[in-house]
Coordinates of C-alpha atoms and ligand atoms in Angstrom, one line a residue:
X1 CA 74.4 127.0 93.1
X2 CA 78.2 128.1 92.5
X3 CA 80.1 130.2 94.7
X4 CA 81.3 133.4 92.9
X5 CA 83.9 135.6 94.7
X6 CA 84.9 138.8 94.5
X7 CA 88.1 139.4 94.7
X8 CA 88.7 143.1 94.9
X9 CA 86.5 143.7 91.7
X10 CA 87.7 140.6 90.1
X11 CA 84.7 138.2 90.3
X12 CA 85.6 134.0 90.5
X13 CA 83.1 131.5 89.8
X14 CA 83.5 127.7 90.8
X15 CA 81.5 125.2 89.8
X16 CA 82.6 122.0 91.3
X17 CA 81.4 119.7 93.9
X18 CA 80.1 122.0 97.2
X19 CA 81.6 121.2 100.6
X20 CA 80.5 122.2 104.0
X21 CA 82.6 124.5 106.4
X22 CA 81.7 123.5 109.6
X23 CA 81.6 125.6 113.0
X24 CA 83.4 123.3 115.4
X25 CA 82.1 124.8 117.9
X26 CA 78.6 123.5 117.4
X27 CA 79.6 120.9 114.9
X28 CA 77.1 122.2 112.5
X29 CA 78.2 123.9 109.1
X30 CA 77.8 127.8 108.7
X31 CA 79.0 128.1 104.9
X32 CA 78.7 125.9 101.8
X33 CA 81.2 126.6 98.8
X34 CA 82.0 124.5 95.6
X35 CA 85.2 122.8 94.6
X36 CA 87.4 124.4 91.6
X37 CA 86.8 122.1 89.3
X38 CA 89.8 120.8 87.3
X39 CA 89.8 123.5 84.2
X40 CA 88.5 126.6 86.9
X41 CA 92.4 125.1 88.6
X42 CA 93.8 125.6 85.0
X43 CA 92.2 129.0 84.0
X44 CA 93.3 130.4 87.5
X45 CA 97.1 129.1 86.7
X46 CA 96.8 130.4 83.2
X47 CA 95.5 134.1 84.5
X48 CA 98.7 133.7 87.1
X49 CA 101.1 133.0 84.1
X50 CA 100.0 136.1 82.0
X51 CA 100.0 138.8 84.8
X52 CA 103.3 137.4 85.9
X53 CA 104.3 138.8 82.7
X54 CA 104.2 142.6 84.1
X55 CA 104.2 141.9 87.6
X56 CA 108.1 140.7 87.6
X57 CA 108.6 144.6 86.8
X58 CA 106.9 146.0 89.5
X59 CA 109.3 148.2 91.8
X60 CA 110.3 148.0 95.0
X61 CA 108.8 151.1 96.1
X62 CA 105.4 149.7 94.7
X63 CA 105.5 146.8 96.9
X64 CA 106.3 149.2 99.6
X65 CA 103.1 151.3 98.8
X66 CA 101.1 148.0 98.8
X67 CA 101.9 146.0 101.3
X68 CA 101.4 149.0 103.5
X69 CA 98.0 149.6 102.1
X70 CA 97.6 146.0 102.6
X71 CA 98.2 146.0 105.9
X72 CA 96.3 148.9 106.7
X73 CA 93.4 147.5 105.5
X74 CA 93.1 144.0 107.9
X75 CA 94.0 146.0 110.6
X76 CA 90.6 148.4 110.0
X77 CA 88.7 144.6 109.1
X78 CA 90.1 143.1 112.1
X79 CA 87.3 142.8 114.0
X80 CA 85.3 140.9 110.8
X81 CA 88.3 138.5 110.3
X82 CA 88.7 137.3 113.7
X83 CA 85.2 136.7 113.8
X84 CA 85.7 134.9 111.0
X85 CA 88.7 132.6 112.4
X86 CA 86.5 132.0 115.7
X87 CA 83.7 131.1 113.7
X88 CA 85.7 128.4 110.5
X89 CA 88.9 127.7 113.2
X90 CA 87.4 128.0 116.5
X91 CA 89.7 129.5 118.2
X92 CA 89.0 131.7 121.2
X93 CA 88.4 135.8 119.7
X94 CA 91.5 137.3 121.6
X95 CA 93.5 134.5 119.8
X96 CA 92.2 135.5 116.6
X97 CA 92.5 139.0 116.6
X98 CA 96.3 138.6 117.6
X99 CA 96.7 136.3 114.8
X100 CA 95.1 138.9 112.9
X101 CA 97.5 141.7 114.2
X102 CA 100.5 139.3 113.8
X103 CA 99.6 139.2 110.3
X104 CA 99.6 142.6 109.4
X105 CA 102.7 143.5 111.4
X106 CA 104.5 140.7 109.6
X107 CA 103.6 141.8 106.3
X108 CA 104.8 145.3 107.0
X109 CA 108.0 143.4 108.4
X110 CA 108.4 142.1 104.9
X111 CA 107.8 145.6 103.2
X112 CA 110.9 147.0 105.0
X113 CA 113.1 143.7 104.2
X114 CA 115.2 144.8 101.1
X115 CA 116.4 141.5 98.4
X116 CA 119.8 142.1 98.0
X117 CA 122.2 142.1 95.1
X118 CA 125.9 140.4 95.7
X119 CA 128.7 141.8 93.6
X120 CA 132.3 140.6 93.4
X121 CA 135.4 142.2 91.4
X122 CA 137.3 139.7 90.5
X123 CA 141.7 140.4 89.5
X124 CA 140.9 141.2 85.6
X125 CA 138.6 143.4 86.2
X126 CA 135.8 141.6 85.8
X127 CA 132.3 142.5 87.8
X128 CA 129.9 139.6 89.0
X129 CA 126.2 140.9 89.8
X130 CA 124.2 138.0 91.2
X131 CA 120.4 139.0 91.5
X132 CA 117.7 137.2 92.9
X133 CA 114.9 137.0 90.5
X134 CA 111.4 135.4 90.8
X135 CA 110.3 132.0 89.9
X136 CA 107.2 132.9 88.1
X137 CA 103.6 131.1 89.6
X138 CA 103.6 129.7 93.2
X139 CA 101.2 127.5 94.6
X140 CA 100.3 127.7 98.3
X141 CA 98.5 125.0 100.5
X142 CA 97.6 126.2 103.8
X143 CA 96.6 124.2 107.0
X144 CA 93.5 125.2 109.0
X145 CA 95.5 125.8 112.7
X146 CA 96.4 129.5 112.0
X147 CA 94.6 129.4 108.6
X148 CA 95.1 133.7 108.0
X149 CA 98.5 134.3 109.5
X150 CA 100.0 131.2 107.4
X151 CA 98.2 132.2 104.1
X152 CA 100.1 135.8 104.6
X153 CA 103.3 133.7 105.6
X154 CA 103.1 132.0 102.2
X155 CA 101.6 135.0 100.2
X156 CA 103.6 137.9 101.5
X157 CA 107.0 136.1 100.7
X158 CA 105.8 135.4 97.3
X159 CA 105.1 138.6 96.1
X160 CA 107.7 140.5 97.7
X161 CA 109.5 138.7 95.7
X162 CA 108.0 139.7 92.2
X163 CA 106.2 136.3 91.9
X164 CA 102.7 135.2 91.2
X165 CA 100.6 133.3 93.8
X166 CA 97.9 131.0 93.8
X167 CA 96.5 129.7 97.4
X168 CA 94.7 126.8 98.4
X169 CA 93.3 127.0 101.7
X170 CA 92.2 124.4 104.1
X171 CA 88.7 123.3 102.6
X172 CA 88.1 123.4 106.8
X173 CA 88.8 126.9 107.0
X174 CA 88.5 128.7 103.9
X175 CA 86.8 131.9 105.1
X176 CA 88.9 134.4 106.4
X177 CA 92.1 133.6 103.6
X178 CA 88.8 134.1 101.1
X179 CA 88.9 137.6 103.1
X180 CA 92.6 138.0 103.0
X181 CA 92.6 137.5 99.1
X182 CA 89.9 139.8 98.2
X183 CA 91.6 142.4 100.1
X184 CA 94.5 141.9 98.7
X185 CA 93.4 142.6 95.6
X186 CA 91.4 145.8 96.0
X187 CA 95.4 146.6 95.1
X188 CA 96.9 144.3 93.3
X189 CA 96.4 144.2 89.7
X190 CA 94.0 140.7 88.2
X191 CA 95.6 137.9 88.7
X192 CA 98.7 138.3 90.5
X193 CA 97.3 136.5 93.7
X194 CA 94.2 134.3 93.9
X195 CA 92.9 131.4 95.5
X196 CA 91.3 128.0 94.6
X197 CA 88.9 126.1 96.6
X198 CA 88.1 122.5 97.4
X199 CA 89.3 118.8 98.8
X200 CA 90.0 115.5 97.6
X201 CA 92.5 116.8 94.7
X202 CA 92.3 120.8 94.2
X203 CA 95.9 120.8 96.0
X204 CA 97.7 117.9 94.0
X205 CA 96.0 119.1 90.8
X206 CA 96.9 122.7 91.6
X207 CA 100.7 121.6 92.8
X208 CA 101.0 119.2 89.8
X209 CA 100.2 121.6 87.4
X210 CA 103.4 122.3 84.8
X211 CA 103.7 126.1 85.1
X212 CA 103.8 125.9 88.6
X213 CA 107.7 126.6 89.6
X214 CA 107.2 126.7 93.4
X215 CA 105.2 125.0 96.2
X216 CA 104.7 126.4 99.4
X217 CA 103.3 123.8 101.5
X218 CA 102.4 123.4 105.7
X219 CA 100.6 120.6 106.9
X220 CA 100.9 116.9 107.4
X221 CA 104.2 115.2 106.3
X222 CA 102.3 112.6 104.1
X223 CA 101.0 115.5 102.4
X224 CA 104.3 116.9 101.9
X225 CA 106.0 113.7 100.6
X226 CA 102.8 113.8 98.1
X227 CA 103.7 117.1 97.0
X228 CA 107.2 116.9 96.9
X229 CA 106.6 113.4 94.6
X230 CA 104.3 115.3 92.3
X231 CA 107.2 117.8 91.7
X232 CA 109.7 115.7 90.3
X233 CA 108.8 115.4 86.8
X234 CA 108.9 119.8 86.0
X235 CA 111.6 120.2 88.9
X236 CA 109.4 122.4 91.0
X237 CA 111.2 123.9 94.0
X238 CA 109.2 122.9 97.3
X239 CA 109.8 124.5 100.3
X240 CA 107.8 122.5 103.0
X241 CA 106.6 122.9 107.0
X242 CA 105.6 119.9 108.1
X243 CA 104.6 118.1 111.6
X244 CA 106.7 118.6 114.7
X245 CA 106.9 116.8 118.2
X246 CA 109.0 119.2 119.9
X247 CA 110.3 118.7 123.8
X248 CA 110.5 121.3 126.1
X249 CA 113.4 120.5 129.1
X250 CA 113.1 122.2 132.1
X251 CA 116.1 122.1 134.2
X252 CA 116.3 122.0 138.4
X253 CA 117.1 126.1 138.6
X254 CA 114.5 127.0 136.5
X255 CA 112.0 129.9 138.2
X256 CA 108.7 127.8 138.5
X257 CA 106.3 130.6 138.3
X258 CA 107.6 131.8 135.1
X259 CA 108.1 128.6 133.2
X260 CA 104.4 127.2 134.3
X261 CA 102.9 130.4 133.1
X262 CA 104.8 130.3 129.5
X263 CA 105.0 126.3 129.9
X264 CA 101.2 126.1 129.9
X265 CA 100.7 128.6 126.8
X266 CA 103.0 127.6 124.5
X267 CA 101.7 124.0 124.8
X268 CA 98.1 124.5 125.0
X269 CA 99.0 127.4 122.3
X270 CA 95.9 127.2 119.6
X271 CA 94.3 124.5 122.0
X272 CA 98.1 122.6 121.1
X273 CA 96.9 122.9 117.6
X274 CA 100.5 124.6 116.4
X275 CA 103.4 122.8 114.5
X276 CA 105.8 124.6 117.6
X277 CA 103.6 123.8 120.2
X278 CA 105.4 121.8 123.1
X279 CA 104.0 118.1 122.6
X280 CA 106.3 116.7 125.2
X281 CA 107.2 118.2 128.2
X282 CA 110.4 116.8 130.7
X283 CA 111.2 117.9 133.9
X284 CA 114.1 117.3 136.3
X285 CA 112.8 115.5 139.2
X286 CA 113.7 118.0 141.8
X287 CA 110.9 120.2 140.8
X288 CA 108.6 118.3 139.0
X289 CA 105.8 117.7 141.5
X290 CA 105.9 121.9 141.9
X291 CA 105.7 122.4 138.1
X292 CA 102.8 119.9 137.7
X293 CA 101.1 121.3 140.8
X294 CA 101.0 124.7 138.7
X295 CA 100.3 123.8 135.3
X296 CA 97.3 121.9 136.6
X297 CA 96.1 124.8 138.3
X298 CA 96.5 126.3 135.0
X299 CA 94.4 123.9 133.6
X300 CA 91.4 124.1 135.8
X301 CA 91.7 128.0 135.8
X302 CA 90.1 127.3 132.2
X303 CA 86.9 128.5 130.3
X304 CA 85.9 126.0 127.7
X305 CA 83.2 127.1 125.2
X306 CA 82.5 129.2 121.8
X307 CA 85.3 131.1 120.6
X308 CA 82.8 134.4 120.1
X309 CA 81.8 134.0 124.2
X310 CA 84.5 136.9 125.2
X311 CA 84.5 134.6 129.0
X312 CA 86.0 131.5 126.6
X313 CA 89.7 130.9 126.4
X314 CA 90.1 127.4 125.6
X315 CA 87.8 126.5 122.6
X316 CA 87.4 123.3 120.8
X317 CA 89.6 121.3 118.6
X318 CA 89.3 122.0 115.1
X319 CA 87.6 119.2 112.9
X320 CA 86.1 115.9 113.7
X321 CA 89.0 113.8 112.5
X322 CA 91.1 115.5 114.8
X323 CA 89.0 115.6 117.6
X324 CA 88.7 111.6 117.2
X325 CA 92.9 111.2 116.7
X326 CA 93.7 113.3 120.1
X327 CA 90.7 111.4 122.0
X328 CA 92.4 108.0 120.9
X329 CA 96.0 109.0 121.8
X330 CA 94.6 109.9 125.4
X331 CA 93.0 106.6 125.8
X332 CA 95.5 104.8 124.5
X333 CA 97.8 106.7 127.1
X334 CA 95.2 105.1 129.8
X335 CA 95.6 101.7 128.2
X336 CA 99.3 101.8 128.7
X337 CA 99.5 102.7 132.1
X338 CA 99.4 106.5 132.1
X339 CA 97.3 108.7 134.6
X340 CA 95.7 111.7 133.9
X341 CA 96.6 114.3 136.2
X342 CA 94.1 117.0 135.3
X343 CA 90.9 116.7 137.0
X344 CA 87.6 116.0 135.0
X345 CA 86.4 119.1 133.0
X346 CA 83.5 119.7 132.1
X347 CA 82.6 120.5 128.2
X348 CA 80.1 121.7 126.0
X349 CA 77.7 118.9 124.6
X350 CA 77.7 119.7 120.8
X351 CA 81.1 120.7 119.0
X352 CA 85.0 119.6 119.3
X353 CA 85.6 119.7 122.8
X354 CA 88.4 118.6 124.6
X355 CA 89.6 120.0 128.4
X356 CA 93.3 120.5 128.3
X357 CA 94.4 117.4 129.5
X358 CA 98.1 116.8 131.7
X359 CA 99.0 113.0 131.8
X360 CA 101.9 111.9 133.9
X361 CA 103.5 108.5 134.4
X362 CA 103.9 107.6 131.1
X363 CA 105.4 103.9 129.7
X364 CA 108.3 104.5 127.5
X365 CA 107.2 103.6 123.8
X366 CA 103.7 105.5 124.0
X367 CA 102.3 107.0 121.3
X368 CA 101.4 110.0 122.9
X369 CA 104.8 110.7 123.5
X370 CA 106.2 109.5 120.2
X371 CA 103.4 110.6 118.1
X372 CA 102.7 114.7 117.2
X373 CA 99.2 114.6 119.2
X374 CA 98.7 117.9 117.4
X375 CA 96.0 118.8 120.4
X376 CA 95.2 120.1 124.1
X377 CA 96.7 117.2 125.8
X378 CA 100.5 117.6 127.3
X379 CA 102.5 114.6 128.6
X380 CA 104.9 114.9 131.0
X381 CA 107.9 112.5 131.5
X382 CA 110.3 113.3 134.6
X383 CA 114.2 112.9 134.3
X384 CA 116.9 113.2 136.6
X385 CA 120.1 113.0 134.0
X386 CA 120.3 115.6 131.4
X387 CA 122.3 113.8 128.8
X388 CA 119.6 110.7 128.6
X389 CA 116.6 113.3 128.7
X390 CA 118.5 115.0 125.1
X391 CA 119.2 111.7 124.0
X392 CA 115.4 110.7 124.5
X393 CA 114.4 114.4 123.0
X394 CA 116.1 113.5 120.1
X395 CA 115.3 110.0 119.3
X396 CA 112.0 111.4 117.7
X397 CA 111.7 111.4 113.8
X398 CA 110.9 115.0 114.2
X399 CA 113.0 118.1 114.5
X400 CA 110.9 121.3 114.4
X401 CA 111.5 122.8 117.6
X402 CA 112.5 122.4 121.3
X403 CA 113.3 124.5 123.8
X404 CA 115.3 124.2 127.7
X405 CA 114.2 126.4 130.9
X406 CA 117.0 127.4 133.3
X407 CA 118.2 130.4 134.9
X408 CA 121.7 129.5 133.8
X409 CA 121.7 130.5 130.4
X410 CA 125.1 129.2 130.1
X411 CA 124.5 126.1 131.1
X412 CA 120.8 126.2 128.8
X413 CA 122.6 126.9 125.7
X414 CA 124.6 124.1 125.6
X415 CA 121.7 122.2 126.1
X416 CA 120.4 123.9 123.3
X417 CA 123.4 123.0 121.0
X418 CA 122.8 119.1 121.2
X419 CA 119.4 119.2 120.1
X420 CA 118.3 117.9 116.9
X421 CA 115.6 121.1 116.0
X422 CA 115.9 123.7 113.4
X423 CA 114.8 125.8 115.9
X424 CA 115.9 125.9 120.0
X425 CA 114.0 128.8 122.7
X426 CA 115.8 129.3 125.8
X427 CA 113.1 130.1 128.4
X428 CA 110.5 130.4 125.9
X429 CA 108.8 127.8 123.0
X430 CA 106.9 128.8 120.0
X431 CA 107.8 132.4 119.4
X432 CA 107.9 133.1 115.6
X433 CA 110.1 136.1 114.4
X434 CA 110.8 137.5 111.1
X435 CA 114.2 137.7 111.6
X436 CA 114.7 133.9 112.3
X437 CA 115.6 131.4 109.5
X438 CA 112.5 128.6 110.5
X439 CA 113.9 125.0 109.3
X440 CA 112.5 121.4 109.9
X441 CA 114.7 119.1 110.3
X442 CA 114.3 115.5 109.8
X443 CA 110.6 114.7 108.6
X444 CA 109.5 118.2 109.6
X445 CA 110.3 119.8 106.9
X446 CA 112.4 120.4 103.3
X447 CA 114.0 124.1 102.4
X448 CA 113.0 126.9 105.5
X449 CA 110.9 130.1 105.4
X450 CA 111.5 133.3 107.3
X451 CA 114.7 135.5 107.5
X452 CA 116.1 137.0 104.4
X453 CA 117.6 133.2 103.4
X454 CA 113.7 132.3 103.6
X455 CA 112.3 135.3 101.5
X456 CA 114.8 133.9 98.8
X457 CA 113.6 130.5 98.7
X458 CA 111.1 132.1 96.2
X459 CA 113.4 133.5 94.5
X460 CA 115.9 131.7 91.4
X461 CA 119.8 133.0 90.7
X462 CA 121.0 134.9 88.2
X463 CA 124.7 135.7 87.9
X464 CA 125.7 138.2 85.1
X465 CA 129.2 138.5 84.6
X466 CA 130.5 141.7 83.3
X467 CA 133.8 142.3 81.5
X468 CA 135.2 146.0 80.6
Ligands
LIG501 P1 97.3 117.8 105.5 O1 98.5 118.3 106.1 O2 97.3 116.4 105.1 O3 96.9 118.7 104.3 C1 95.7 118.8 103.7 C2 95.8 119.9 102.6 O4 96.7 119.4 101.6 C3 94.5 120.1 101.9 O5 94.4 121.4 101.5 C4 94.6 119.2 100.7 O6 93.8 119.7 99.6 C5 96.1 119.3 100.4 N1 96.6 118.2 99.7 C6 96.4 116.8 100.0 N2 97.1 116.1 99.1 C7 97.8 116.9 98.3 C8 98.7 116.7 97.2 N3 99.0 115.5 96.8 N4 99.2 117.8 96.6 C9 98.9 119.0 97.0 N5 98.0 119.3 98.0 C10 97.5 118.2 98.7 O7 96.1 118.2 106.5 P2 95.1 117.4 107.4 O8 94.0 118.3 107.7 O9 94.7 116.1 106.8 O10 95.9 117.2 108.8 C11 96.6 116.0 109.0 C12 97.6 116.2 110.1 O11 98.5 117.2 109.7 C13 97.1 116.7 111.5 O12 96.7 115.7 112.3 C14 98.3 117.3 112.0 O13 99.1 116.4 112.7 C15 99.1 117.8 110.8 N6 99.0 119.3 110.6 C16 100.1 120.0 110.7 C17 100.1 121.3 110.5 C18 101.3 122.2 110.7 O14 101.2 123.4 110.9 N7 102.5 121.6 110.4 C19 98.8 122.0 110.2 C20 97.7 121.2 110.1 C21 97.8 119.8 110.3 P3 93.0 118.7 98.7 O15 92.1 118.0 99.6 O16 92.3 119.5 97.7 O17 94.0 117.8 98.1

């Protein structure tokens, strides 16, 4: 049978080869959908072309009037879409309805952002107006870690910006950006935002496809060097996120209650299943037997189980491939030398489990430190001389994020400075704003999103000079 969506009224049909979503929970599949098939990928793009036609003239204040509808609207669904990310992400509930909520606000966030226009007069009397206009048809591919908030971090953009958008969501968590979609468009008019479904080559064919001017893409870097190939021959602009294997520095005066409490979240954030989430963890030797001592606590203070049990908040790892990579990057830890500090956990017998795991006494070289584990396993590597613990920070191919702990913010900051990451916390790790320009450097990433300069990635220049 093929799966037929409603989008807000406008009803999809795809007809290709069906895939599973699977509840990793229970490692059993709760949905089955069909692929796009190659000319469903083309109509959908065609559709996109012709509405961008008249969607380029919306007005600001009509943006404004949707994106707060918009947002109205997943906050009164909230409940059905978190249950939805539980159920396709896994996830704990709490988790999903703050990713729901951090959705909405950051669409509204968007809504108030105004694209400016620069002006200069120049001697002769001449006026420059440069204008930032739309691209035209943007394809999205989305990952399946925070697979609602990151479709509205790719979508939201987009449109604000006048463009067209077609997503293609993780085939492992398709559900709830289905959701997001057909809510958007109980406002937007046909075929201004839609959504393509599949795996194996729905992305590359969607990205690949000649009246595509822009892909958004966040996932793997592979994926991203794929992408970015594919856009060479029509000179798409790509904006990528890619993989991070960001260190978090915590220096001798750091206040050990609060750092273990934030430590311990923003690594173990999403069950460590965020691009920002702290994958390596050093600590000055003064106080690292005191910060283990807590985190571990932290660890064992854990309920593992089903997302949708309201006692659970550590669920499972997301998909079966990842489950196995995070397993072998723990054992191979073991291999090398490594202990693991955590005490034996137990787990669920069906679905993705794995306990948050703390390994100590690491061998330089390991792949768990020099690999993005992209799961709920944190090493931690003490240090006792801060400029060897940057260097070693920065001798990563990565350069997402990182973040140092003191009470001397003085002293943090210039820490801070030396770091190779497009992005630096003081006292904190993984906290996303708006406001904040969000940039990989290195392999993690090409272009930047948020911040005005990220809203006009999806946007091209147009200078018009005007003389009296
Ligand atoms: P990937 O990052 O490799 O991305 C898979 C998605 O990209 C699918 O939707 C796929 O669709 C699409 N895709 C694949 N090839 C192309 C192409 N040539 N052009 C356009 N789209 C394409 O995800 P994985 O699930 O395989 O994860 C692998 C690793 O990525 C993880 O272990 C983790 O380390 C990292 N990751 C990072 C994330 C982040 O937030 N930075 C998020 C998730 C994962 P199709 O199958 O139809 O081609």
């Amino acid at each position: 049978m093929n799966t037929q969506l409603n989008q807000g009224g406008i009803y999809t049909t795809f007809s290709g080869e069906s895939f599973e979503v699977i509840n990793p929970a229970t490692a059993t599949p709760f949905a089955v959908l069909n692929s796009s098939s190659a000319a469903e990928i083309d109509h959908t793009v065609n559709q996109a072309v012709e509405a961008f036609a008249t969607w380029k003239q919306v007005t600001d204040t009509e943006i404004y009037a949707l994106f707060s509808a918009i947002a109205a609207d997943i906050r009164s669904q909230k409940a059905e879409i978190a249950s939805l990310i539980t159920q396709e992400q896994g996830k704990p509930l709490f988790l999903a309805e703050v990713e729901v909520e951090l959705g909405a606000g950051w669409i509204e966030h968007l809504r108030d952002t105004e694209i400016p226009v620069e002006q200069y007069e120049e001697a002769n009397g001449k006026v420059i107006r440069i204008y930032n206009k739309p691209i035209g048809v943007v394809a999205s591919i989305t990952p399946w870690n925070w697979p609602f908030m990151i479709a509205i971090w790719h979508l939201f953009p987009a449109l604000k910006t006048k463009n067209c958008v077609i997503n293609k969501p993780s085939e492992y968590t398709p559900l709830s950006t289905i959701k997001l979609i057909e809510i958007i468009n109980h406002h937007l008019p046909a075929g201004v935002c839609s959504i393509v479904l599949g795996k194996g080559d729905t992305g590359a064919h969607l990205t690949a496809h000649p009246a595509i001017g822009k892909v958004a893409f966040t996932g793997s870097t592979r994926t991203g060097q794929a992408i970015l190939k594919n856009s060479v021959d029509s000179l798409k602009s790509v904006v990528l996120e890619l993989g991070g294997n960001d260190a978090a520095i915590v220096l001798e005066d750091a206040d050990l209650d609060y750092v273990a409490e934030k430590i311990f979240g923003s690594a173990f954030l999403n069950m460590g299943q965020t691009c920002t989430a702290i994958k390596r963890l050093y600590v000055h030797e003064d106080i690292y037997d005191a910060l283990v001592e807590k985190l571990l606590a932290m660890a064992q203070a854990q309920v593992i189980g089903s997302g949708l049990d309201s006692a659970t908040t550590f669920g499972p790892v997301q998909n079966a491939i990842q489950y196995q990579k995070v397993k072998a990057l723990i054992d191979d830890a073991i291999t090398q030398g490594a202990s693991v500090l955590t005490a034996k956990m137990e787990v669920p017998e069906h679905g993705y489990f794995i306990a948050p795991t703390i390994i100590g006494d690491l061998p330089a070289g390991t792949a768990l430190i020099d690999q993005e584990q992209f799961g709920p396993v944190l090493p931690i590597i003490r240090f006792n001389d801060i400029q060897s613990v940057i260097a070693e920070a920065n001798r990563s191919e990565f350069g997402l994020g990182g973040s140092v702990w003191s009470a001397d913010i003085a002293k943090a900051e210039a820490v801070a400075q030396q770091l190779e990451t497009g992005t630096v916390w003081i006292n904190r790790h993984a906290e996303m704003s708006p406001n904040a320009a969000f940039c990989g450097w290195k392999m993690s990433g090409l272009g930047h999103a948020f911040g005005l300069s990220g809203l006009l990635q999806f946007t091209k220049k147009q200078a018009i000079h005007i003389n009296p």
